Amino acid sequence: MLVLLVIFMITLPLIASRLTVQLPETDAQPTVQESTAVELAIDAQGQLFWDGIAVSDAELEMRLQAAARRRPKPDLHLRADKTTPYQRLAEVMSAAQRNELNRIGFITAPKTP
């Protein structure tokens, strides 16, 4: 019985990969999904930029509150200078969490060889 199961597990992917399906064509245009992410940049001096616009700490708090009311809640992408003080990052992340924006991603640049 176990041998049959193993044979089935091995042959099924091979059969499925040979299966060709011709999909129907329609006139429908592909839908473009709106990005729900907002980008917050922090320069080396700790200055904040919300989607490219300089903001103060008070303005950041208001924008985070407004973003938290959106549905679905947006992701927060942090683009911080590598020399940004850790304390500043912690303050920004704390403000995001206070406003229930918990999906936070860090934007980095790929290493160059």
XYZ file of C-alpha atoms in Angstrom:
113
model
C 0.000 0.000 0.000
C 2.822 2.392 0.887
C 4.555 1.548 -2.387
C 1.457 2.542 -4.355
C 1.284 5.829 -2.478
C 4.944 6.592 -3.241
C 4.485 5.725 -6.923
C 1.393 7.932 -7.079
C 3.235 10.824 -5.396
C 6.093 10.556 -7.890
C 4.039 10.204 -11.072
C 1.316 12.775 -10.365
C 3.578 15.851 -10.732
C 4.942 14.426 -13.993
C 1.460 13.957 -15.389
C 0.328 17.395 -14.223
C 3.332 19.123 -15.787
C 2.512 17.618 -19.207
C -1.077 18.781 -19.032
C -1.703 21.680 -21.397
C -4.725 23.871 -20.952
C -5.910 26.429 -23.463
C -7.484 29.227 -21.506
C -10.517 31.052 -22.892
C -10.068 34.573 -24.167
C -12.184 37.513 -23.039
C -12.455 41.207 -23.738
C -12.013 42.052 -20.062
C -9.095 44.296 -19.265
C -6.701 43.240 -16.512
C -7.472 44.953 -13.247
C -4.883 47.218 -11.747
C -4.713 46.886 -8.002
C -4.065 50.103 -6.170
C -1.070 49.938 -3.908
C -2.107 50.235 -0.297
C 1.401 50.937 0.960
C 2.637 54.298 2.135
C 6.312 55.135 2.182
C 8.004 56.924 5.026
C 11.595 57.972 4.442
C 13.947 59.034 7.227
C 17.152 60.820 6.316
C 20.432 60.736 8.244
C 19.365 63.717 10.373
C 16.062 62.062 11.317
C 13.862 64.242 9.056
C 10.671 62.443 7.988
C 9.258 62.312 4.451
C 5.742 60.893 3.928
C 5.452 59.764 0.302
C 8.210 62.255 -0.551
C 6.783 65.213 1.409
C 8.640 66.497 4.485
C 6.529 66.151 7.644
C 6.988 66.989 11.318
C 6.402 64.515 14.136
C 2.923 65.995 14.735
C 2.067 65.739 11.032
C 3.334 62.162 10.998
C 0.974 61.289 13.835
C -1.984 62.789 11.940
C -1.060 60.980 8.725
C -0.669 57.681 10.557
C -4.123 58.161 12.117
C -5.629 58.883 8.700
C -3.881 55.877 7.163
C -5.164 53.634 9.954
C -8.751 54.584 9.048
C -8.298 53.447 5.427
C -9.587 50.039 4.408
C -7.678 47.941 3.872
C -5.062 49.301 6.232
C -1.950 50.183 4.272
C 1.464 48.681 4.783
C 4.098 51.119 6.017
C 7.344 50.972 4.063
C 10.263 52.532 5.933
C 13.149 53.798 3.850
C 15.736 54.875 6.414
C 19.250 56.114 5.781
C 21.764 53.586 7.060
C 23.124 56.182 9.497
C 19.709 57.066 10.949
C 19.865 56.731 14.744
C 18.128 53.622 16.029
C 16.226 55.753 18.540
C 14.566 57.644 15.673
C 13.508 54.388 14.008
C 12.100 53.149 17.309
C 10.069 56.360 17.713
C 8.602 56.038 14.228
C 7.774 52.355 14.663
C 6.172 53.098 18.027
C 4.008 55.812 16.449
C 2.917 53.380 13.727
C 1.990 50.738 16.278
C 0.076 53.247 18.404
C -2.041 53.862 15.326
C -2.443 50.134 14.645
C -0.303 50.115 11.513
C 1.451 46.861 12.257
C 2.567 45.798 8.793
C 5.919 47.542 8.552
C 8.567 46.766 5.965
C 12.095 48.087 5.605
C 13.162 49.112 2.115
C 16.798 48.334 1.373
C 19.061 48.607 -1.640
C 20.581 45.443 -3.084
C 24.283 44.943 -2.485
C 26.465 45.786 -5.434
C 29.329 43.412 -6.182
